[in-house]
Amino acid sequence: MQTQYLEEILAKIKNRIKELDISIGEGEKDIEEMHEYYWSNYTEMDEYGYENFDNRQALLTRMNANSQQMDLKRRFKKMLDSPYFARIDFVYDGEEEAERYYIGIGNFSEGAGHTPLIVDWRAPVASLFYDFDKGQASFETPQGISMGVILAKWQYKIKHGKLIYAFESDVKIDDEILKNELGNNGDVKLRNIVSTIQREQNAIIRNVQDKILVVQGAAGSGKTSIALHRIAYLLYHDRKNLCAANVLILSPNGVFSDYISHILPELGEENIREMSFDIFAYRELKGIAADCEERYDQIERMLAAEQQGVFADSVGSSRYHYKQSKEFVNELNGFILELESDLVDFRNIHFKFVNKKADEIMELFYYKFPDIPLLSRMEAVAGYVIDEAETLNGRNLDELELAIIMETFHRMYRTKDIYELYDIFLRRMNMAPLPDCPLPERKLRYEDVYPVLYLKYRLTANVRRREIKHLLIDEMQDYSYIQYLIINELFDCKMTILGDRSQTMEDEKRDVTRFLPKIFGKDIRMLTINKSYRQTVEIARYAASLIQETDVELLERHGNPPYICGHISYDGMIEELTEKLAKESGRFETSAVLAMTEREAKQLYERLKDKLAQRSVLYIDRDSKEFQKGIVVTTFYLAKGLEFDRVFCVYGEKCTSPLCVQAKYIMATRALHELYVYEHEEEI
C-alpha cells in the first residue's frame, strides 16, 4: 500500500509538471507577443501614458506569473526525488474517520483549490508531527485551535522516487541511522531504545527557553543531526521573528555547509549562513595585517615537527596554548589599562575658531567619554569640541577644515597601529616580538591571530552582529578561551554550542564547559549525551580504546570488526587500498581515505586517482567548498564534522605522539559502517 500510494503521488506530480510546461510555454509566447505589440505601437499610445502604463503592468503581471510557475516546477521536480518524509493519522474531536496528512518540503495538490495531497513541513498542521507523540494533540488554525488524537506517526525514506523504508513510531525520529535501523528491524527492544534516545534528543531540539544551550556529546551521539533539526524546529516555530538569514553556523571547515545541506530535507530551499571563524578573523584583521595563518597551519607545523622527532613545544605548542588562555587575556587586559595613561599625548588645539586646552581635552577624554574604547574615544572628543565651537560661533566648518581638525586630534595618539601595540605588549612580556615590517608584508602567526583581534575589539568601537539571532557552534572543543570571549563580544543572541571533548585537535582532551559559564553568565544550560549509535559497536569500541574512553554507552548495532594492517610497505598499502576501494563500491555512497598531513593526503590522492581511473576520487583541501559522494581523500582535521560509510586511516608506524593519537581517534570516529587502518613502514 505504501508503494502504491507513492507511485500514485509521483504520477500526479509528473502530470502537474507537464501542465506547468504547457502553461509556461504559453506564457512565454504571450510575453513575446506583448513585447512585439508594445514596441510596434509605442509611438501611437495616448499622450498621457495610460495605455503605456497599462501595457507595462500587463507585461509585468504575466512575467511574474510565469516566474512563479517556473519556481513551482522546480519544487515539483525536486519532490520527484522524495515527495514526502512523514505521515500523520489524526482524528479531529467529534469525528470518527482519521485524516491522513503527508508531510514534505512543500505543498502539493492536483490544482488550485484542490485538497493538498502533501502539506509543507512549515504548515500549521505539520506541528502535529513535530510537537506531539501519539495521543492527544492540537494545532493552531486561522479559525482557532483544532483538537484531536494522533493515531499513528509514519516516517519514510524515499530516494530517486523509490521507497527505501517506512516505519511507525510514537515519537519523531530525526537521525538517519536510527531511522534506517527501525526501517529494517521491527525488534521491540530496539524500538524502545531508539525511542529513549529520541526523547533525549527532542528535549534538546525543542528547547526554546534557554538562551545558550551547550551539549557535550560522545562521538557518534548524533550531535550535528540534533543541531540541524533544532535549527529547523526554531525556524518553524518562530518564523515571525526568525528566518534562515538570521541563523549563522560557525563551521569546522569549508565543505561542512555543503555536507549538512544533504542532512536536512525539511529545510528545502532555506539557506543557512555558514562561516569559518578563521576566515572571519582574517577579514576583520585587514588593515592590521596582510595575511593570517589558519589553525591548520599550526597543526601541520606540529605534526611535521613530531614526525622529525622534534618536541612539540619547540614549534610553539605551549606558547600557542598560553596565548589563548585566561591568564594571557588577563595580562592583555592589564596592558590595555596601562594604555589609558600611556597612549595619548594631550596638546592644545588652535585652529580657526576651535580652541581647546590640553587639560580640557584630557578631562573630556577621561571623564566625558570613559566608556568608549580607547582608540575610538578621541573621535568622540573631537566631535564634541567641534559641535561646541560651531554652536558658539554660529557657523559650520567646511569638510576640509573638519578633516584638518580631526587629524590634529588623532595625532595625539602615540600610535593607532594595533599590530604595533600588540608588539609592544609582547616585548613587555619578554616574548618573541612580531616581525618589524610594513603592512603588505605582515603575516600573523596563528597563535597571535585572536589576541590581536581581541585587542582590536577592546580598543575600537565595534558593532554587534545584531542581524544574527541564533548562532550554532559545532566542534566547540576546538575553540579557545579567547575565541569564546570574542564570540561573546560579537553576538548577543541565542546559541547552540555542541562538541566532544575527546575530539580536540590537541595533544590531550579539552573540556571547554569548565569556563563557558564564566564567559556567558547564568543564561546557559549544559547537557551531556553519552549514547553512541552512529558507528557500529566494533568501530566505537576500537576508537574508544585509542584514548582510553570508558564512559560511552553503545547501541547494539553490529558490523565487521575494524581491519588493522601494520608493517606494510607504502606501495603494498596503495595496492590494497585500490583493491578495497574498487570492491563492493555499490554498497557505500561515501568512502574516505584519511591522512595525517596535507602532503601525505595529496600524495595518496595522486596515487589513487591514477589507480582508480574509472572511479571518481575527490581531494578535499582547506579551500574546498563542496562535499560529493564517492571516494574522498583528505586530512583528519578537514574530515572533522563529516561522516563516511567507510573510512581508510593511513599513517606511518612512527606516528605515536599524543597529537597523533588524538588524530587517530578523530579518523576512526568518522566511520559509520566499516573501518580500515593502515600503519605503513617507510616514511613518504
XYZ file of C-alpha atoms in Angstrom:
684
model
C 0.000 0.000 0.000
C 2.832 2.392 0.855
C 4.482 1.768 -2.524
C 1.182 2.104 -4.374
C 0.425 5.496 -2.800
C 3.934 6.711 -3.609
C 3.542 5.683 -7.255
C 0.193 7.497 -7.445
C 1.681 10.677 -5.965
C 4.680 10.593 -8.306
C 2.369 10.157 -11.306
C 0.310 13.171 -10.206
C 3.438 15.304 -9.684
C 4.671 14.356 -13.164
C 1.279 15.284 -14.590
C 1.381 18.688 -12.825
C 4.860 19.297 -14.250
C 3.539 18.574 -17.765
C 0.669 21.034 -17.179
C 3.128 23.647 -15.946
C 5.333 23.092 -19.007
C 2.355 23.841 -21.262
C 1.335 26.883 -19.204
C 4.915 28.229 -19.061
C 5.259 27.756 -22.831
C 2.004 29.647 -23.433
C 3.168 32.344 -21.033
C 6.461 32.787 -22.861
C 4.550 33.102 -26.141
C 2.212 35.717 -24.604
C 5.187 37.670 -23.234
C 6.874 37.656 -26.631
C 3.664 38.884 -28.328
C 3.181 41.581 -25.678
C 6.758 42.759 -26.249
C 6.173 42.912 -30.009
C 2.875 44.791 -29.575
C 4.430 47.286 -27.178
C 7.353 48.230 -29.417
C 5.210 48.245 -32.578
C 2.643 50.621 -31.043
C 4.743 52.595 -28.580
C 4.694 55.846 -30.578
C 0.898 55.727 -31.091
C -0.042 55.243 -27.399
C -2.077 58.064 -25.799
C -0.270 61.256 -24.838
C -0.981 60.874 -21.075
C 0.680 57.459 -20.950
C -2.292 55.494 -19.577
C -2.104 52.892 -22.327
C 1.673 52.734 -21.937
C 1.270 52.139 -18.179
C -1.463 49.512 -18.669
C 0.658 47.590 -21.188
C 3.692 47.660 -18.900
C 1.619 46.410 -15.946
C 0.072 43.612 -18.019
C 3.538 42.534 -19.189
C 4.918 42.627 -15.633
C 1.967 40.601 -14.303
C 2.419 37.932 -16.979
C 6.168 37.734 -16.367
C 5.640 37.379 -12.606
C 3.039 34.655 -13.154
C 5.447 32.754 -15.405
C 8.252 33.153 -12.876
C 6.056 31.743 -10.105
C 5.125 28.779 -12.286
C 8.798 28.089 -13.018
C 9.542 28.179 -9.271
C 6.675 25.745 -8.732
C 8.019 23.456 -11.438
C 11.488 23.471 -9.819
C 9.990 22.486 -6.478
C 7.875 19.703 -8.006
C 10.925 18.317 -9.842
C 12.752 18.268 -6.526
C 9.799 16.465 -4.964
C 10.031 13.721 -7.580
C 13.133 12.511 -5.735
C 11.409 12.478 -2.326
C 7.836 13.818 -2.304
C 7.272 13.352 1.449
C 9.086 12.090 4.546
C 6.322 11.701 7.114
C 2.635 10.986 7.675
C 0.218 11.801 10.495
C -3.107 9.991 11.023
C -5.230 12.445 13.016
C -8.836 12.142 14.265
C -10.457 15.502 14.968
C -12.638 15.765 18.081
C -16.199 14.863 17.130
C -15.090 12.930 14.038
C -14.804 9.174 13.569
C -12.578 8.875 10.494
C -8.894 9.807 10.661
C -7.409 12.373 8.274
C -4.064 11.477 6.716
C -1.509 14.236 6.279
C 1.633 13.511 4.262
C 4.422 15.997 5.035
C 7.111 17.122 2.567
C 9.353 20.060 1.631
C 6.406 21.880 0.036
C 2.641 21.780 -0.598
C 1.316 19.720 -3.482
C -2.203 19.424 -4.852
C -3.568 18.432 -8.260
C -4.569 22.011 -8.964
C -5.558 25.366 -7.479
C -8.347 24.932 -4.922
C -7.804 21.170 -4.594
C -7.159 19.457 -1.252
C -3.392 19.216 -0.630
C -2.059 15.688 -1.088
C 1.209 16.752 0.581
C 1.499 19.564 3.131
C 4.509 21.802 3.626
C 6.521 20.990 6.753
C 6.005 24.630 7.832
C 2.188 24.389 7.614
C 0.302 24.606 10.960
C -0.996 21.034 10.691
C 2.591 19.753 10.404
C 3.152 20.788 14.036
C 1.325 17.554 14.921
C 4.382 15.731 13.624
C 6.987 17.970 15.240
C 5.374 18.772 18.596
C 3.413 15.706 19.655
C 3.800 11.997 20.189
C 0.871 9.604 19.648
C -2.216 10.553 21.677
C -3.965 13.844 22.420
C -2.736 16.721 20.239
C -3.749 20.095 18.828
C -2.639 22.720 16.335
C -3.475 26.321 15.539
C -5.563 27.323 12.524
C -6.849 30.750 11.414
C -10.218 29.696 12.869
C -8.762 28.691 16.248
C -7.318 25.595 17.936
C -8.093 22.189 16.380
C -8.090 19.352 18.902
C -7.929 15.611 18.366
C -5.920 12.419 18.688
C -2.876 11.241 16.737
C -3.475 7.586 15.882
C -0.206 6.972 14.029
C 3.053 8.661 13.024
C 4.892 7.272 9.999
C 8.321 8.181 8.654
C 9.686 7.387 5.212
C 12.956 7.282 3.350
C 12.336 7.896 -0.339
C 15.220 8.260 -2.752
C 15.089 8.735 -6.520
C 11.356 8.129 -6.263
C 11.811 4.699 -4.613
C 10.646 3.762 -1.123
C 13.741 2.656 0.829
C 11.953 2.032 4.117
C 8.931 3.049 6.183
C 8.262 2.671 9.892
C 5.745 3.718 12.502
C 6.953 5.327 15.731
C 5.340 7.102 18.678
C 7.992 9.826 18.531
C 9.568 11.711 15.639
C 12.929 10.111 14.783
C 15.395 12.639 13.364
C 18.591 10.681 12.884
C 19.183 8.840 9.598
C 20.993 5.911 11.241
C 18.188 5.404 13.750
C 15.578 5.670 11.012
C 17.422 3.107 8.937
C 17.621 0.703 11.896
C 13.900 0.999 12.585
C 13.070 0.795 8.905
C 14.877 -2.542 8.614
C 14.308 -4.018 12.075
C 10.985 -4.300 13.893
C 12.508 -5.563 17.148
C 10.531 -4.195 20.131
C 13.639 -3.790 22.305
C 15.353 -1.756 19.579
C 12.271 0.427 19.199
C 12.251 1.140 22.932
C 15.960 2.043 22.934
C 15.575 4.299 19.904
C 12.521 5.919 21.476
C 14.555 6.706 24.608
C 17.391 8.213 22.538
C 14.973 10.298 20.509
C 13.145 11.649 23.553
C 16.501 12.803 24.917
C 17.300 14.414 21.570
C 13.864 16.018 21.285
C 14.384 17.699 24.653
C 17.383 19.449 23.069
C 15.777 20.093 19.678
C 12.637 21.631 21.205
C 14.363 23.656 23.926
C 13.271 27.271 23.436
C 13.601 28.605 26.986
C 17.396 28.598 27.416
C 19.368 31.386 25.760
C 22.574 29.366 25.464
C 22.383 25.588 25.176
C 25.655 23.653 25.439
C 25.675 19.961 24.515
C 28.649 17.742 25.338
C 28.191 14.605 23.267
C 30.191 11.463 22.683
C 31.401 10.608 19.183
C 28.513 9.045 17.277
C 25.802 10.541 19.513
C 24.229 12.469 16.633
C 25.209 15.984 17.765
C 25.231 17.519 14.287
C 21.914 15.932 13.378
C 20.425 17.257 16.631
C 21.788 20.737 15.962
C 20.361 20.925 12.443
C 16.956 19.632 13.442
C 16.989 22.139 16.286
C 17.577 24.951 13.779
C 14.733 23.626 11.597
C 12.453 23.450 14.645
C 13.282 27.022 15.696
C 12.783 28.315 12.142
C 9.415 26.570 12.071
C 8.134 27.804 15.431
C 9.462 31.359 15.414
C 9.073 32.175 11.735
C 7.633 35.625 12.543
C 10.949 36.665 14.107
C 13.472 34.168 12.744
C 14.420 33.331 9.167
C 17.342 31.448 7.653
C 19.276 34.715 7.160
C 19.199 35.259 10.958
C 20.969 31.956 11.663
C 24.748 31.543 11.485
C 26.761 28.330 11.753
C 30.390 28.558 12.837
C 31.668 25.539 10.972
C 34.857 23.477 11.265
C 35.717 23.660 7.541
C 34.641 24.908 4.138
C 32.819 21.757 2.999
C 30.765 21.458 6.184
C 27.914 23.697 4.997
C 27.585 21.727 1.760
C 27.733 18.462 3.715
C 24.946 19.430 6.129
C 22.707 20.611 3.292
C 22.176 16.918 2.461
C 21.192 16.009 6.029
C 18.051 18.058 6.478
C 15.478 17.807 3.681
C 12.896 19.747 5.732
C 14.781 22.973 5.161
C 14.021 22.707 1.454
C 15.429 25.797 -0.226
C 16.290 27.636 3.011
C 19.975 28.574 3.021
C 21.629 28.759 6.420
C 24.657 31.044 6.602
C 27.951 29.319 7.400
C 31.326 30.749 8.271
C 34.763 29.588 9.347
C 35.896 31.608 12.358
C 39.440 31.727 10.984
C 38.213 33.271 7.716
C 36.160 35.763 9.704
C 39.212 36.727 11.778
C 41.297 37.184 8.610
C 38.701 39.608 7.205
C 38.463 41.531 10.474
C 42.235 41.969 10.647
C 42.566 43.502 7.185
C 44.339 46.805 7.678
C 46.271 45.408 10.648
C 47.996 42.516 8.866
C 48.107 41.473 5.220
C 47.658 37.770 5.971
C 46.979 35.360 8.839
C 47.758 31.721 9.446
C 44.901 29.264 9.939
C 44.522 26.643 12.644
C 45.509 24.089 10.024
C 48.920 25.765 9.637
C 49.507 25.309 13.361
C 48.523 21.623 13.223
C 50.669 20.943 10.160
C 53.666 22.582 11.828
C 53.253 20.481 14.987
C 52.804 17.216 13.056
C 55.797 17.923 10.819
C 57.966 18.583 13.870
C 56.806 15.431 15.656
C 57.476 13.299 12.585
C 61.040 14.608 12.648
C 61.370 13.791 16.351
C 61.189 17.435 17.441
C 59.402 18.147 20.730
C 56.133 19.993 20.085
C 56.955 22.880 22.447
C 59.889 23.856 20.257
C 57.430 24.714 17.449
C 55.269 26.815 19.726
C 52.705 24.414 21.219
C 52.993 25.758 24.783
C 53.276 29.332 23.517
C 50.125 28.869 21.430
C 48.135 27.457 24.355
C 49.292 30.227 26.670
C 48.296 32.937 24.193
C 44.740 31.533 24.042
C 44.374 31.237 27.817
C 42.592 33.210 30.507
C 45.956 34.092 32.077
C 47.176 35.660 28.848
C 43.903 37.588 28.435
C 44.316 38.966 31.967
C 47.806 40.198 31.069
C 46.424 41.748 27.870
C 43.651 43.498 29.827
C 46.262 44.875 32.215
C 48.206 46.229 29.235
C 45.027 47.905 27.908
C 44.575 49.648 31.268
C 48.172 50.895 31.108
C 47.487 52.312 27.634
C 44.825 54.587 29.142
C 47.614 56.729 30.609
C 50.449 55.941 28.159
C 48.910 56.115 24.697
C 47.785 59.754 24.379
C 49.890 62.921 24.358
C 47.352 65.695 25.004
C 48.055 69.028 23.309
C 46.323 72.381 22.882
C 44.101 72.786 19.806
C 44.078 76.163 17.988
C 42.547 76.162 14.506
C 40.134 78.763 13.104
C 37.639 79.357 15.904
C 38.221 75.945 17.554
C 40.317 76.458 20.703
C 40.764 73.900 23.464
C 43.490 73.497 26.061
C 45.221 70.149 26.609
C 43.879 69.743 30.152
C 40.306 70.374 28.919
C 40.738 67.749 26.195
C 42.161 65.325 28.751
C 39.161 65.880 31.041
C 36.754 65.174 28.201
C 38.777 62.099 27.218
C 38.774 60.514 30.675
C 35.536 61.785 32.256
C 33.108 62.669 29.464
C 33.616 59.542 27.304
C 35.187 56.883 29.568
C 33.018 54.061 28.197
C 34.078 54.497 24.574
C 37.007 52.207 23.585
C 40.387 53.891 23.738
C 41.187 54.189 20.021
C 37.665 55.388 19.182
C 37.398 57.851 22.074
C 39.338 60.770 20.570
C 36.885 60.888 17.673
C 34.065 61.388 20.195
C 36.086 64.105 21.955
C 36.793 65.834 18.639
C 33.126 65.687 17.647
C 32.100 67.217 20.976
C 34.660 70.051 20.728
C 33.722 70.823 17.106
C 29.971 70.881 17.860
C 30.599 73.182 20.816
C 32.731 75.602 18.757
C 30.296 75.661 15.808
C 27.368 76.386 18.140
C 29.179 79.200 19.964
C 30.347 80.824 16.712
C 27.156 80.319 14.749
C 28.779 78.760 11.694
C 29.892 75.348 10.482
C 33.337 74.262 9.375
C 33.703 73.018 5.811
C 34.824 69.464 5.003
C 38.498 70.360 4.574
C 38.586 72.236 7.888
C 36.862 69.352 9.642
C 39.390 66.881 8.208
C 42.316 69.021 9.421
C 40.927 69.303 12.952
C 40.084 65.586 13.176
C 43.590 64.700 12.028
C 45.036 67.051 14.679
C 43.075 65.245 17.379
C 44.081 61.796 16.082
C 47.779 62.771 16.081
C 47.594 62.928 19.874
C 47.741 59.122 19.880
C 51.351 57.985 20.006
C 50.237 55.190 17.642
C 46.920 53.730 16.489
C 48.540 50.709 14.851
C 47.178 47.653 16.705
C 49.947 45.485 15.243
C 52.497 47.831 16.792
C 50.620 47.962 20.133
C 50.490 44.167 20.335
C 54.203 44.040 19.570
C 54.862 46.460 22.457
C 52.840 44.173 24.713
C 54.810 41.056 23.662
C 58.095 42.821 24.351
C 56.896 43.857 27.806
C 56.024 40.200 28.434
C 59.534 39.178 27.313
C 58.004 37.145 24.489
C 59.137 36.878 20.865
C 58.161 40.116 19.088
C 56.291 40.414 15.816
C 58.346 40.893 12.643
C 59.084 44.576 12.065
C 57.743 45.076 8.556
C 55.305 47.245 6.578
C 51.621 46.286 6.317
C 51.840 44.473 2.919
C 54.427 42.068 4.389
C 52.744 41.365 7.714
C 51.551 37.810 8.306
C 50.307 36.896 11.774
C 51.194 33.523 13.257
C 48.109 31.598 14.271
C 48.985 31.930 17.953
C 48.711 35.731 17.576
C 45.597 35.982 15.375
C 42.961 36.000 18.109
C 44.949 38.002 20.689
C 45.317 40.744 18.047
C 41.609 40.503 17.181
C 40.730 40.682 20.893
C 42.947 43.754 21.264
C 41.230 45.358 18.269
C 37.769 44.820 19.758
C 38.845 46.146 23.168
C 40.426 49.286 21.693
C 37.948 50.199 18.936
C 34.184 50.586 18.762
C 32.612 47.582 17.110
C 29.048 46.889 16.099
C 27.487 43.678 17.387
C 26.157 41.342 14.706
C 22.535 42.042 15.610
C 21.194 40.517 12.398
C 22.225 37.131 13.806
C 19.514 35.870 16.157
C 20.759 32.308 16.578
C 24.352 31.126 16.497
C 25.279 27.463 16.100
C 28.817 26.432 17.074
C 29.854 22.900 16.159
C 33.083 21.248 17.376
C 33.064 23.514 20.427
C 36.181 21.860 21.868
C 38.306 23.395 19.109
C 37.610 26.973 20.223
C 39.858 28.586 22.808
C 39.078 30.761 25.809
C 39.972 33.954 23.943
C 37.863 32.925 20.922
C 34.797 32.484 23.137
C 35.412 35.947 24.633
C 35.372 37.358 21.093
C 32.206 35.415 20.218
C 30.512 36.798 23.330
C 31.575 40.292 22.253
C 30.192 39.865 18.719
C 26.910 38.044 19.282
C 24.213 38.868 21.805
C 21.790 36.178 20.699
C 20.629 32.660 21.424
C 23.253 29.992 20.848
C 23.512 26.248 20.423
C 27.033 25.032 21.200
C 27.975 21.387 20.619
C 31.075 19.267 20.755
C 33.048 16.337 22.124
C 35.970 16.958 24.476
C 37.609 13.752 23.203
C 37.853 15.052 19.619
C 40.108 18.000 20.387
C 42.784 18.729 17.781
C 45.344 18.952 20.563
C 47.650 16.526 22.338
C 45.047 15.961 25.085
C 41.301 16.268 25.738
C 39.967 19.758 26.391
C 36.686 20.452 28.172
C 35.557 23.999 27.391
C 32.446 23.632 29.559
C 34.681 24.416 32.553
C 34.965 28.068 31.522
C 31.904 28.728 29.303
C 29.605 29.686 32.236
C 32.142 32.318 33.338
C 32.022 33.870 29.851
C 28.320 33.641 29.001
C 26.909 34.019 32.511
C 23.849 32.436 34.076
C 21.811 32.163 30.834
C 23.482 28.884 29.986
C 22.313 25.287 30.222
C 24.720 22.393 29.803
C 23.672 18.877 28.820
C 25.566 15.639 28.210
C 24.626 12.815 25.829
C 26.705 9.651 26.063
C 24.700 7.244 23.906
C 26.727 6.445 20.777
C 24.937 4.766 17.890
C 26.113 6.175 14.579
C 29.199 3.948 14.478
C 28.891 0.191 14.833
C 29.814 -1.251 18.232
C 33.025 -2.676 16.793
C 34.186 0.688 15.412
C 33.140 2.615 18.520
C 34.999 0.248 20.857
C 38.146 0.395 18.754
C 38.071 4.209 18.690
C 37.462 4.406 22.447
C 40.418 2.092 23.100
C 42.764 4.550 21.364
C 42.203 7.221 24.031
C 41.034 5.008 26.915
C 37.480 6.369 26.711
C 35.285 4.399 29.135
C 32.043 6.289 29.749
C 30.365 5.892 26.332
C 27.122 3.892 26.071
C 26.756 1.943 22.827
C 23.683 0.985 20.840
C 23.957 -2.679 19.831
C 24.410 -2.008 16.134
C 26.962 -4.507 14.879
C 29.185 -4.772 11.831
C 32.559 -6.087 10.744
C 35.466 -5.552 13.166
C 37.971 -2.869 12.062
C 40.619 -4.155 9.657
C 44.045 -3.355 11.129
C 47.101 -3.703 8.886
C 50.612 -2.917 10.141
C 54.162 -3.482 8.852
C 53.090 -2.945 5.259
C 55.098 -1.114 2.612
C 53.662 2.081 1.195
C 53.337 0.591 -2.289
C 51.750 -2.548 -0.872
C 49.269 -0.406 1.019
C 48.351 1.508 -2.162
C 47.628 -1.790 -3.914
C 45.379 -2.948 -1.062
C 43.607 0.395 -0.870
C 42.953 0.335 -4.599
C 41.517 -3.165 -4.444
C 39.255 -2.460 -1.468
C 38.028 0.888 -2.778
C 37.101 -0.697 -6.097
C 35.446 -3.696 -4.445
C 31.839 -3.574 -3.238
C 31.679 0.108 -4.070
C 27.942 -0.170 -4.749
C 27.247 -0.850 -1.066
C 28.605 2.516 0.032
C 27.728 6.038 -1.020
C 30.728 7.596 0.709
C 34.286 6.380 1.354
C 37.152 8.390 2.828
C 40.903 7.917 2.805
C 42.290 9.988 5.690
C 45.900 11.031 6.196
C 47.715 12.987 8.896
C 49.146 15.863 6.856
C 48.324 17.799 3.717
C 51.433 16.474 1.961
C 50.510 12.858 2.746
C 46.897 13.347 1.660
C 47.951 14.940 -1.623
C 50.339 12.073 -2.397
C 47.635 9.485 -1.600
C 45.211 11.317 -3.878
C 47.662 11.367 -6.798
C 48.392 7.641 -6.458
C 44.764 6.564 -6.011
C 43.441 8.858 -8.746
C 45.698 7.111 -11.260
C 44.889 3.630 -9.923
C 41.122 4.224 -9.786
C 40.788 5.881 -13.176
C 37.247 4.559 -13.601
C 36.096 5.917 -10.237
C 35.539 9.485 -9.116
C 38.136 10.433 -6.487
C 37.753 13.825 -4.808
C 40.531 15.646 -2.978
C 39.413 17.984 -0.186
C 41.817 20.700 0.908
C 41.290 23.758 3.079
C 39.893 25.755 0.119
C 37.298 23.140 -0.899
C 33.626 24.152 -0.708
C 31.770 21.078 -1.952
C 31.088 17.676 -0.446
C 30.475 14.941 -3.009
C 29.526 11.327 -2.621
C 32.061 8.768 -3.741
C 35.709 8.483 -2.676
C 37.190 11.399 -0.728
C 40.869 11.863 0.159
C 41.713 14.425 2.848
C 43.396 15.043 6.197
C 41.982 14.033 9.571
C 41.403 17.667 10.584
C 39.429 18.515 7.422
C 37.285 15.404 7.968
C 36.132 16.717 11.352
C 32.366 17.068 11.491
C 31.946 14.790 8.458
C 30.964 11.115 8.391
C 31.503 8.409 5.802
C 30.099 4.915 5.259
C 33.634 3.520 5.334
C 36.957 5.062 6.276
C 40.554 4.109 5.465
C 43.035 5.538 8.002
C 46.601 5.911 6.731
C 49.658 6.860 8.804
C 53.247 5.843 9.449
C 54.287 3.487 12.228
C 56.330 6.251 13.861
C 53.201 8.366 14.356
C 52.788 7.731 18.097
C 52.814 11.169 19.757
C 49.818 12.363 21.849
C 48.675 14.582 18.947
C 48.869 11.607 16.580
C 46.769 9.528 18.981
C 44.100 12.238 19.014
C 44.237 12.329 15.210
C 43.812 8.534 15.011
C 40.750 8.783 17.255
C 39.212 11.501 15.071
C 39.884 9.390 11.954
C 38.279 6.277 13.420
C 35.151 8.114 14.574
C 34.447 9.342 11.028
C 33.453 5.776 10.005
C 29.821 4.694 10.199
C 29.906 1.091 8.962
C 33.420 -0.067 8.075
C 36.894 0.949 9.231
C 40.312 0.068 7.776
C 43.561 1.097 9.462
C 46.948 1.048 7.684
C 50.228 1.680 9.501
C 52.829 1.677 6.739
C 56.518 1.115 7.306
C 58.529 3.742 5.487
C 58.011 7.473 5.588
C 56.587 9.004 2.427
